[in-house]
Amino acid sequence: MKVLLVHPRADRATIGLQHVMLVEPLELEVLGALTQAPFEPVILDMQLEQRSLRWHLREQKPRVLAMTGYITNVPAMLRACRQAKAMIPGITTVAGGVHCEVCPEDLDDPAVDFRVVRNATRAWPDLLEHIAGQRHLPAGVLRPGQPLIEAELPELDFFYPRPARHLVERYRDRYFYIFHDRVALLKTAFGCPYRCSFCFCRRVTRDRYQERPLADVLDELEALPQREIYIVDDDFLVSRKRVIAFLDGLTERGIDKHWLLYGRADFIADNPDLVERFQRQGLRTVIVGFESFQEADLQRYDKGSSLAQNEAAMGALNCLGIDCFATIILHPDWDRADFAACGTWMRRMGIRYVNLQPLTPLPGTGSAVDDEDLLIPRSDLARWDLAHLMVQPGKLSQAEYYDQLIKLYMGTLYKPKDLYDYARRYPPRMLGKMIAGTWRVRRQYLAKRRAARKAGV
Ligand code: SF4
């Protein structure tokens, strides 16, 4: 009995990261590892598949279709479940993933038989047994129409088996993250101990933070043939003691990799010696949520770090030759002067690669706004991509806001000196992908600006 585990393709309306990165569906590999006979797991990565899902459904005739995704994938997940129901009588459809765990109501549909909302790694094997008629429905799984009642859910349990990476072997060569080619994903912890108000990640684990034992992480790493490793923890640089133990473990076991990871500016600023050691042990890129160039913004986001720490962190990374992929939140109250000041600050800081995110009131976060204040309704989740303008700007028209955003991107990403430096350090193929991907994002934004001008908004 086949279980089709499907990673959806990004919607055409979604702006963003899919143009500069394409990574393995780690959560599906974990479900694959937990899928036992008589069920047989097959992972379909629709980001890379040439043929349609319809074709695969017809060929594979799965007993179960399971999908995970982000908020922007919800429409594609619903479409796929409806298509499967129409094509294969008796198929069971399952939805899960980070958005489903926080907002299962968005996937409440007659075509979705089960929504996994808690402890997927525990619930999944039991759910398969339930589908086979051998046991009752496990806790943490909702049927259609059933609301999420937090008090009725089981305690969080961060059980994590070794992902079945062989299930994506045929796609492996095409995964990348900006300049990191053939990158493999590694998870060493769940959640984040910080409380930034805009952040959705921490909602998924209900503000809990749990680390995997390092010995287990190092065992997993030893078995990974890939050189480029992307640590997908919400924040890997949490504890100095743990980072030291991790680096010691790499040395003892002779593990030699290149690292891409998320880290907070305050940790980098406060631990330059450790970041320097990490650089010697292969740290190539850190994704840092600077969020803003103004102290007042950092405070209103409860970021818990200061502008001085942002600046010290960027200085340390530049000094060590570690690439920084920065994230900046564009507040809807910004005016032209704010955009200009942000550009000046980024140039002064030596920020060369940035992800600009118009403030997005994701459900469950402290940035939530009333539905009537949203420019994009909850029914249009493909555009809830942290790239569209979600809230009416206070001081600019929407067209002007997009215009400022495009200028800020162009002024940061395409400086000849930086492109020359990338060309020296990375294969032309990777630089070409980066330029083509960011150019596609630019095209999408130009279309947004045109549409806003046409609509006079
Ligand atoms: S933004 Fe980063 S540091 Fe802040 S809560 Fe989210 S994951 Fe943690």
Coordinates of C-alpha atoms and ligand atoms in Angstrom, one line a residue:
M1 CA 0.0 0.0 0.0
K2 CA 1.7 3.1 -1.2
V3 CA 1.8 6.3 0.9
L4 CA 2.5 9.3 -1.3
L5 CA 4.3 12.0 0.8
V6 CA 4.1 15.2 -1.2
H7 CA 6.0 18.4 -1.0
P8 CA 3.9 21.0 -2.9
R9 CA 5.3 23.4 -5.5
A10 CA 5.2 27.1 -4.6
D11 CA 2.2 28.9 -6.0
R12 CA 2.9 31.3 -8.9
A13 CA 1.4 34.1 -6.8
T14 CA 4.0 33.6 -4.1
I15 CA 6.9 35.9 -4.2
G16 CA 10.2 34.9 -2.9
L17 CA 12.6 32.4 -1.6
Q18 CA 11.7 29.6 -3.9
H19 CA 13.7 31.5 -6.6
V20 CA 17.0 31.4 -4.7
M21 CA 16.7 28.1 -2.7
L22 CA 15.4 24.6 -3.1
V23 CA 15.9 22.3 -0.2
E24 CA 14.9 18.7 0.7
P25 CA 11.6 18.1 2.4
L26 CA 13.1 17.0 5.7
E27 CA 9.8 16.5 7.5
L28 CA 8.6 14.1 4.8
E29 CA 11.8 12.1 5.1
V30 CA 11.1 11.8 8.8
L31 CA 7.6 10.6 8.1
G32 CA 9.1 8.2 5.5
A33 CA 11.3 6.8 8.2
L34 CA 8.3 6.1 10.4
T35 CA 6.2 4.4 7.6
Q36 CA 6.3 0.7 8.2
A37 CA 5.0 -2.3 6.1
P38 CA 2.4 -2.9 4.8
F39 CA 2.7 0.7 3.9
E40 CA 5.4 1.8 1.4
P41 CA 6.5 5.5 1.5
V42 CA 7.2 7.4 -1.7
I43 CA 8.3 11.1 -1.6
L44 CA 7.2 13.4 -4.4
D45 CA 8.9 16.7 -4.5
M46 CA 6.7 18.7 -6.7
Q47 CA 9.2 21.6 -6.7
L48 CA 11.3 19.3 -9.0
E49 CA 8.9 16.9 -10.7
Q50 CA 8.3 17.4 -14.4
R51 CA 5.0 15.5 -14.4
S52 CA 1.8 16.6 -12.7
L53 CA 0.5 15.3 -9.5
R54 CA -2.5 13.9 -11.5
W55 CA 0.0 11.8 -13.5
H56 CA 1.6 10.5 -10.3
L57 CA -1.7 9.7 -8.6
R58 CA -2.7 7.7 -11.7
E59 CA 0.5 5.8 -11.9
Q60 CA 1.1 5.1 -8.2
K61 CA -2.5 4.7 -7.0
P62 CA -1.6 5.4 -3.4
R63 CA -3.7 4.3 -0.5
V64 CA -2.7 7.5 1.4
L65 CA -1.8 11.0 0.3
A66 CA 0.0 13.1 2.9
M67 CA 1.1 16.6 2.4
T68 CA 3.0 19.2 4.5
G69 CA 3.7 22.8 3.8
Y70 CA 3.9 26.4 4.9
I71 CA 1.1 28.9 5.0
T72 CA 1.6 29.7 1.3
N73 CA 1.2 26.0 0.4
V74 CA -2.3 25.7 1.9
P75 CA -4.2 26.3 -1.4
A76 CA -2.0 23.7 -3.2
M77 CA -2.5 21.2 -0.4
L78 CA -6.2 21.6 -0.6
R79 CA -6.2 21.3 -4.4
A80 CA -4.1 18.2 -4.2
C81 CA -6.4 16.5 -1.7
R82 CA -9.5 17.3 -3.7
Q83 CA -7.9 16.0 -6.9
A84 CA -6.9 12.8 -5.1
K85 CA -10.4 12.2 -3.8
A86 CA -11.9 12.8 -7.2
M87 CA -9.4 10.3 -8.9
I88 CA -9.0 7.5 -6.4
P89 CA -12.0 6.2 -4.5
G90 CA -11.1 5.2 -1.0
I91 CA -7.9 7.2 -0.8
T92 CA -7.1 8.7 2.6
T93 CA -5.7 12.3 2.7
V94 CA -3.7 13.7 5.5
A95 CA -2.4 17.3 6.0
G96 CA 0.3 18.4 8.4
G97 CA 3.3 20.7 8.8
V98 CA 4.0 23.9 10.6
H99 CA 1.0 25.9 9.4
C100 CA -1.4 23.0 10.0
E101 CA -0.1 22.7 13.6
V102 CA -1.0 26.3 14.4
C103 CA -3.9 27.0 12.1
P104 CA -5.6 23.7 11.3
E105 CA -8.8 25.6 10.5
D106 CA -7.2 26.7 7.2
L107 CA -7.1 23.0 6.1
D108 CA -10.5 22.0 7.4
D109 CA -12.0 20.7 4.3
P110 CA -14.2 17.7 3.4
A111 CA -11.3 16.5 1.1
V112 CA -8.8 16.4 4.0
D113 CA -9.6 13.3 6.1
F114 CA -7.0 14.0 8.9
R115 CA -5.1 17.0 10.1
V116 CA -2.0 16.3 12.3
V117 CA -1.7 19.1 14.8
R118 CA 0.6 17.7 17.5
N119 CA 3.6 15.4 17.8
A120 CA 3.5 14.2 14.2
T121 CA 6.4 11.8 14.7
R122 CA 4.4 10.0 17.4
A123 CA 1.0 10.3 15.7
W124 CA 2.0 9.3 12.2
P125 CA 2.6 5.5 12.7
D126 CA -0.5 5.3 14.8
L127 CA -2.5 7.1 12.2
L128 CA -1.4 4.7 9.6
E129 CA -2.5 1.8 11.8
H130 CA -5.8 3.6 12.3
I131 CA -6.2 3.9 8.5
A132 CA -5.5 0.2 8.2
G133 CA -8.3 -0.4 10.7
Q134 CA -6.1 -1.6 13.5
R135 CA -6.5 1.0 16.2
H136 CA -8.4 4.1 17.3
L137 CA -7.5 7.6 16.1
P138 CA -4.3 8.8 17.9
A139 CA -4.3 12.0 19.9
G140 CA -3.2 15.2 18.1
V141 CA -5.1 14.3 14.9
L142 CA -8.3 16.1 13.9
R143 CA -11.1 14.9 11.6
P144 CA -13.0 17.3 9.3
G145 CA -15.0 19.9 11.2
Q146 CA -13.2 19.2 14.5
P147 CA -11.7 22.3 16.1
L148 CA -8.3 22.6 17.7
I149 CA -8.8 22.7 21.5
E150 CA -5.4 23.2 23.0
A151 CA -6.3 21.8 26.4
E152 CA -7.3 18.4 24.7
L153 CA -4.0 18.0 22.9
P154 CA -1.2 15.7 24.3
E155 CA 1.9 17.2 25.9
L156 CA 4.5 18.2 23.3
D157 CA 6.9 15.4 22.6
F158 CA 10.0 16.1 20.4
F159 CA 10.7 12.5 19.4
Y160 CA 12.9 12.6 16.2
P161 CA 14.0 9.6 14.2
R162 CA 16.7 9.6 11.7
P163 CA 15.2 10.9 8.4
A164 CA 14.9 8.5 5.5
R165 CA 17.1 10.5 3.2
H166 CA 17.3 7.8 0.5
L167 CA 13.7 8.6 -0.4
V168 CA 14.8 11.9 -2.1
E169 CA 18.0 10.4 -3.7
R170 CA 16.7 11.1 -7.2
Y171 CA 16.4 14.9 -6.4
R172 CA 19.5 15.2 -4.3
D173 CA 21.8 16.9 -6.8
R174 CA 19.4 19.7 -7.4
Y175 CA 19.0 21.0 -3.8
F176 CA 20.7 24.3 -3.0
Y177 CA 20.4 27.4 -0.8
I178 CA 21.8 30.5 -2.6
F179 CA 25.5 29.7 -2.8
H180 CA 25.4 26.4 -1.0
D181 CA 25.1 23.7 -3.6
R182 CA 23.7 20.2 -3.0
V183 CA 22.9 21.2 0.6
A184 CA 21.7 18.7 3.2
L185 CA 19.4 19.8 6.0
L186 CA 20.1 19.0 9.7
K187 CA 17.8 19.6 12.6
T188 CA 19.4 19.7 16.1
A189 CA 16.7 21.5 18.2
F190 CA 13.0 22.4 18.2
G191 CA 11.6 25.9 18.8
C192 CA 13.4 28.9 20.1
P193 CA 13.9 30.3 23.6
Y194 CA 13.3 33.9 22.5
R195 CA 10.0 35.8 22.2
C196 CA 10.1 38.1 19.2
S197 CA 6.6 39.3 18.8
F198 CA 6.3 38.9 15.0
C199 CA 7.7 35.3 14.9
F200 CA 5.6 32.4 13.8
C201 CA 8.3 29.7 14.5
R202 CA 7.9 29.9 18.2
R203 CA 4.1 29.4 18.0
V204 CA 4.7 26.0 16.4
T205 CA 6.3 24.7 19.6
R206 CA 4.1 26.8 21.8
D207 CA 7.2 28.8 23.0
R208 CA 9.0 25.6 24.1
Y209 CA 12.6 24.9 23.2
Q210 CA 14.1 21.5 23.2
E211 CA 17.6 20.3 22.0
R212 CA 18.5 16.9 20.6
P213 CA 21.3 15.2 22.3
L214 CA 24.5 16.3 20.6
A215 CA 25.9 12.7 20.4
D216 CA 22.8 11.8 18.3
V217 CA 23.3 14.9 16.1
L218 CA 27.0 14.0 15.5
D219 CA 26.1 10.4 14.7
E220 CA 23.7 11.6 12.1
L221 CA 26.3 14.0 10.7
E222 CA 28.9 11.3 10.4
A223 CA 26.6 9.4 8.1
L224 CA 25.9 12.4 5.8
P225 CA 28.0 12.4 2.6
Q226 CA 27.1 16.0 1.7
R227 CA 29.7 18.6 2.4
E228 CA 27.3 21.5 2.6
I229 CA 25.1 21.4 5.7
Y230 CA 22.2 23.7 6.4
I231 CA 21.2 23.6 10.1
V232 CA 17.5 24.5 10.0
D233 CA 17.1 25.2 13.8
D234 CA 15.2 28.4 14.3
D235 CA 18.4 29.6 16.1
F236 CA 21.5 27.4 16.3
L237 CA 23.6 29.9 18.2
V238 CA 21.6 29.7 21.5
S239 CA 24.1 28.4 24.1
R240 CA 27.9 29.0 24.1
K241 CA 28.4 25.7 26.0
R242 CA 26.5 23.7 23.4
V243 CA 28.2 25.3 20.4
I244 CA 31.6 24.6 22.0
A245 CA 30.6 21.0 22.6
F246 CA 29.3 20.7 19.0
L247 CA 32.7 22.0 17.6
D248 CA 34.6 19.7 20.0
G249 CA 32.5 16.8 18.7
L250 CA 33.3 17.8 15.1
T251 CA 37.0 17.8 15.9
E252 CA 37.0 14.5 17.8
R253 CA 35.1 12.7 15.0
G254 CA 37.0 14.4 12.1
I255 CA 33.8 15.8 10.6
D256 CA 34.6 18.4 8.0
K257 CA 31.7 20.3 6.5
H258 CA 30.6 23.7 5.4
W259 CA 27.9 25.3 7.5
L260 CA 24.9 27.5 6.8
L261 CA 22.8 28.3 9.9
Y262 CA 20.5 30.8 11.7
G263 CA 22.1 32.8 14.5
R264 CA 21.1 35.8 16.5
A265 CA 23.1 39.1 16.3
D266 CA 23.5 39.3 20.1
F267 CA 25.2 35.9 20.3
I268 CA 27.6 36.7 17.4
A269 CA 28.4 40.1 19.0
D270 CA 29.0 38.6 22.4
N271 CA 31.0 35.6 21.3
P272 CA 33.3 36.7 18.5
D273 CA 36.0 34.2 19.6
L274 CA 33.6 31.3 19.2
V275 CA 32.4 32.5 15.8
E276 CA 36.0 32.7 14.7
R277 CA 36.6 29.1 15.8
F278 CA 33.4 28.1 14.0
Q279 CA 34.7 29.8 10.9
R280 CA 37.8 27.8 11.0
Q281 CA 35.6 24.7 11.3
G282 CA 33.7 25.5 8.1
L283 CA 31.1 28.2 9.0
R284 CA 30.4 29.9 5.7
T285 CA 27.1 31.7 6.1
V286 CA 24.9 32.9 8.9
I287 CA 21.3 34.0 8.4
V288 CA 20.7 36.8 10.8
G289 CA 17.4 38.5 11.6
F290 CA 18.6 42.1 12.2
E291 CA 15.0 43.1 11.7
S292 CA 15.7 46.9 11.7
F293 CA 18.2 49.7 11.7
Q294 CA 16.4 51.6 14.4
E295 CA 16.4 50.8 18.1
A296 CA 12.7 51.7 18.4
D297 CA 11.7 48.9 15.9
L298 CA 13.8 46.3 17.8
Q299 CA 12.0 47.2 20.9
R300 CA 8.5 47.1 19.4
Y301 CA 9.3 43.6 18.0
D302 CA 10.6 42.4 21.5
K303 CA 13.8 41.4 19.7
G304 CA 15.8 41.3 22.8
S305 CA 18.9 42.5 21.0
S306 CA 20.2 46.1 20.4
L307 CA 21.2 48.1 17.4
A308 CA 24.8 48.1 18.8
Q309 CA 24.7 44.3 18.9
N310 CA 23.5 44.2 15.3
E311 CA 26.4 46.4 14.2
A312 CA 29.0 44.5 16.2
A313 CA 27.7 41.2 14.8
M314 CA 27.9 42.4 11.2
G315 CA 31.4 43.8 11.9
A316 CA 32.5 40.4 13.3
L317 CA 31.1 38.4 10.3
N318 CA 32.7 40.8 7.8
C319 CA 36.0 40.6 9.6
L320 CA 35.9 36.8 9.5
G321 CA 34.8 36.6 5.8
I322 CA 31.6 34.8 6.8
D323 CA 28.6 35.6 4.5
C324 CA 25.6 37.1 6.1
F325 CA 22.1 36.7 4.7
A326 CA 20.4 39.5 6.6
T327 CA 16.6 39.9 7.2
I328 CA 15.0 43.3 7.7
I329 CA 11.3 43.8 8.5
L330 CA 9.8 46.8 6.7
H331 CA 7.3 48.4 9.0
P332 CA 4.1 49.8 7.4
D333 CA 4.8 53.2 9.0
W334 CA 8.1 53.7 7.2
D335 CA 8.3 56.7 4.9
R336 CA 10.8 57.5 2.1
A337 CA 13.3 58.8 4.7
D338 CA 13.2 55.5 6.6
F339 CA 13.8 53.5 3.4
A340 CA 16.7 55.7 2.5
A341 CA 18.2 55.5 6.1
C342 CA 17.9 51.7 6.0
G343 CA 19.8 51.6 2.7
T344 CA 22.5 53.9 4.1
W345 CA 22.8 51.7 7.2
M346 CA 23.0 48.5 5.3
R347 CA 25.8 49.9 3.1
R348 CA 27.6 51.2 6.1
M349 CA 27.3 47.8 7.7
G350 CA 28.6 46.0 4.6
I351 CA 25.3 44.0 4.2
R352 CA 25.4 42.5 0.8
Y353 CA 22.6 40.0 0.8
V354 CA 19.2 40.8 2.3
N355 CA 15.7 39.5 2.6
L356 CA 13.3 42.4 3.0
Q357 CA 10.0 41.4 4.7
P358 CA 7.0 43.8 4.8
L359 CA 5.6 43.2 8.3
T360 CA 3.3 40.3 8.1
P361 CA 0.7 39.7 10.8
L362 CA 0.9 35.9 10.9
P363 CA -1.8 34.3 12.8
G364 CA -0.9 33.6 16.5
T365 CA 1.8 36.2 16.6
G366 CA 1.9 39.5 18.4
S367 CA 1.7 41.3 15.1
A368 CA -1.9 40.1 14.4
V369 CA -4.2 42.8 13.0
D370 CA -8.0 42.8 12.4
D371 CA -9.1 41.2 9.2
E372 CA -10.5 44.4 7.8
D373 CA -7.0 46.0 8.0
L374 CA -5.5 43.3 5.8
L375 CA -4.6 44.1 2.2
I376 CA -4.6 40.4 1.4
P377 CA -7.4 38.3 2.9
R378 CA -6.9 35.0 4.8
S379 CA -8.7 33.3 1.8
D380 CA -5.6 34.1 -0.3
L381 CA -2.9 32.4 1.6
A382 CA -0.6 31.8 -1.4
R383 CA 0.3 35.5 -1.0
W384 CA 1.0 35.3 2.7
D385 CA 4.7 34.9 1.8
L386 CA 6.4 37.6 4.0
A387 CA 7.1 39.4 0.7
H388 CA 3.7 41.0 -0.2
L389 CA 2.5 44.2 1.4
M390 CA 0.0 43.0 4.0
V391 CA -1.0 46.1 5.9
Q392 CA -1.9 49.5 4.4
P393 CA 1.2 51.7 4.7
G394 CA 0.7 54.7 7.0
K395 CA 2.7 57.2 5.1
L396 CA 3.1 56.0 1.5
S397 CA 0.8 54.6 -1.1
Q398 CA 1.1 50.9 -1.9
A399 CA 2.7 51.7 -5.2
E400 CA 5.3 54.0 -3.5
Y401 CA 6.0 51.4 -0.9
Y402 CA 6.7 48.7 -3.5
D403 CA 8.9 51.3 -5.3
Q404 CA 11.0 52.0 -2.2
L405 CA 11.3 48.2 -1.5
I406 CA 12.5 47.5 -5.1
K407 CA 15.1 50.3 -4.8
L408 CA 16.3 49.0 -1.5
Y409 CA 16.8 45.5 -2.9
M410 CA 18.5 46.8 -6.0
G411 CA 20.9 49.0 -4.1
T412 CA 21.9 46.1 -1.8
L413 CA 22.1 43.0 -4.0
Y414 CA 23.7 44.2 -7.2
K415 CA 26.7 46.2 -6.2
P416 CA 29.4 45.4 -8.8
K417 CA 32.1 45.0 -6.1
D418 CA 30.1 42.4 -4.3
L419 CA 29.2 40.5 -7.5
Y420 CA 32.9 40.4 -8.4
D421 CA 33.7 39.1 -5.0
Y422 CA 31.0 36.4 -5.3
A423 CA 32.3 35.5 -8.7
R424 CA 35.8 34.9 -7.2
R425 CA 34.5 32.7 -4.4
Y426 CA 31.6 30.7 -5.9
P427 CA 31.1 28.7 -9.1
P428 CA 29.6 30.8 -11.9
R429 CA 26.6 28.4 -12.0
M430 CA 25.7 29.3 -8.4
L431 CA 26.2 33.1 -9.0
G432 CA 24.1 32.7 -12.1
K433 CA 21.3 31.0 -10.1
M434 CA 21.4 33.8 -7.5
I435 CA 21.2 36.6 -10.0
A436 CA 18.4 34.8 -12.0
G437 CA 16.5 34.1 -8.8
T438 CA 16.6 37.6 -7.4
W439 CA 15.8 39.0 -10.8
R440 CA 12.7 37.0 -10.9
V441 CA 11.7 38.4 -7.5
R442 CA 12.4 41.9 -8.9
R443 CA 10.0 41.1 -11.8
Q444 CA 7.3 40.0 -9.4
Y445 CA 7.7 43.2 -7.4
L446 CA 7.6 45.4 -10.6
A447 CA 4.3 43.7 -11.5
K448 CA 3.0 44.5 -8.0
R449 CA 4.0 48.2 -8.3
R450 CA 2.4 48.4 -11.8
A451 CA -0.8 46.9 -10.5
A452 CA -0.9 49.2 -7.5
R453 CA -0.3 52.2 -9.7
K454 CA -3.1 51.1 -12.1
A455 CA -5.5 50.7 -9.2
G456 CA -4.4 54.1 -7.8
V457 CA -3.6 52.7 -4.4
Ligands
SF4_1 S1 12.7 35.6 15.3 FE1 14.3 34.1 15.7 S2 15.1 34.6 17.7 FE2 13.1 35.6 17.5 S3 11.7 34.1 18.4 FE3 11.8 33.7 16.2 S4 13.3 32.2 15.8 FE4 13.6 33.0 17.9

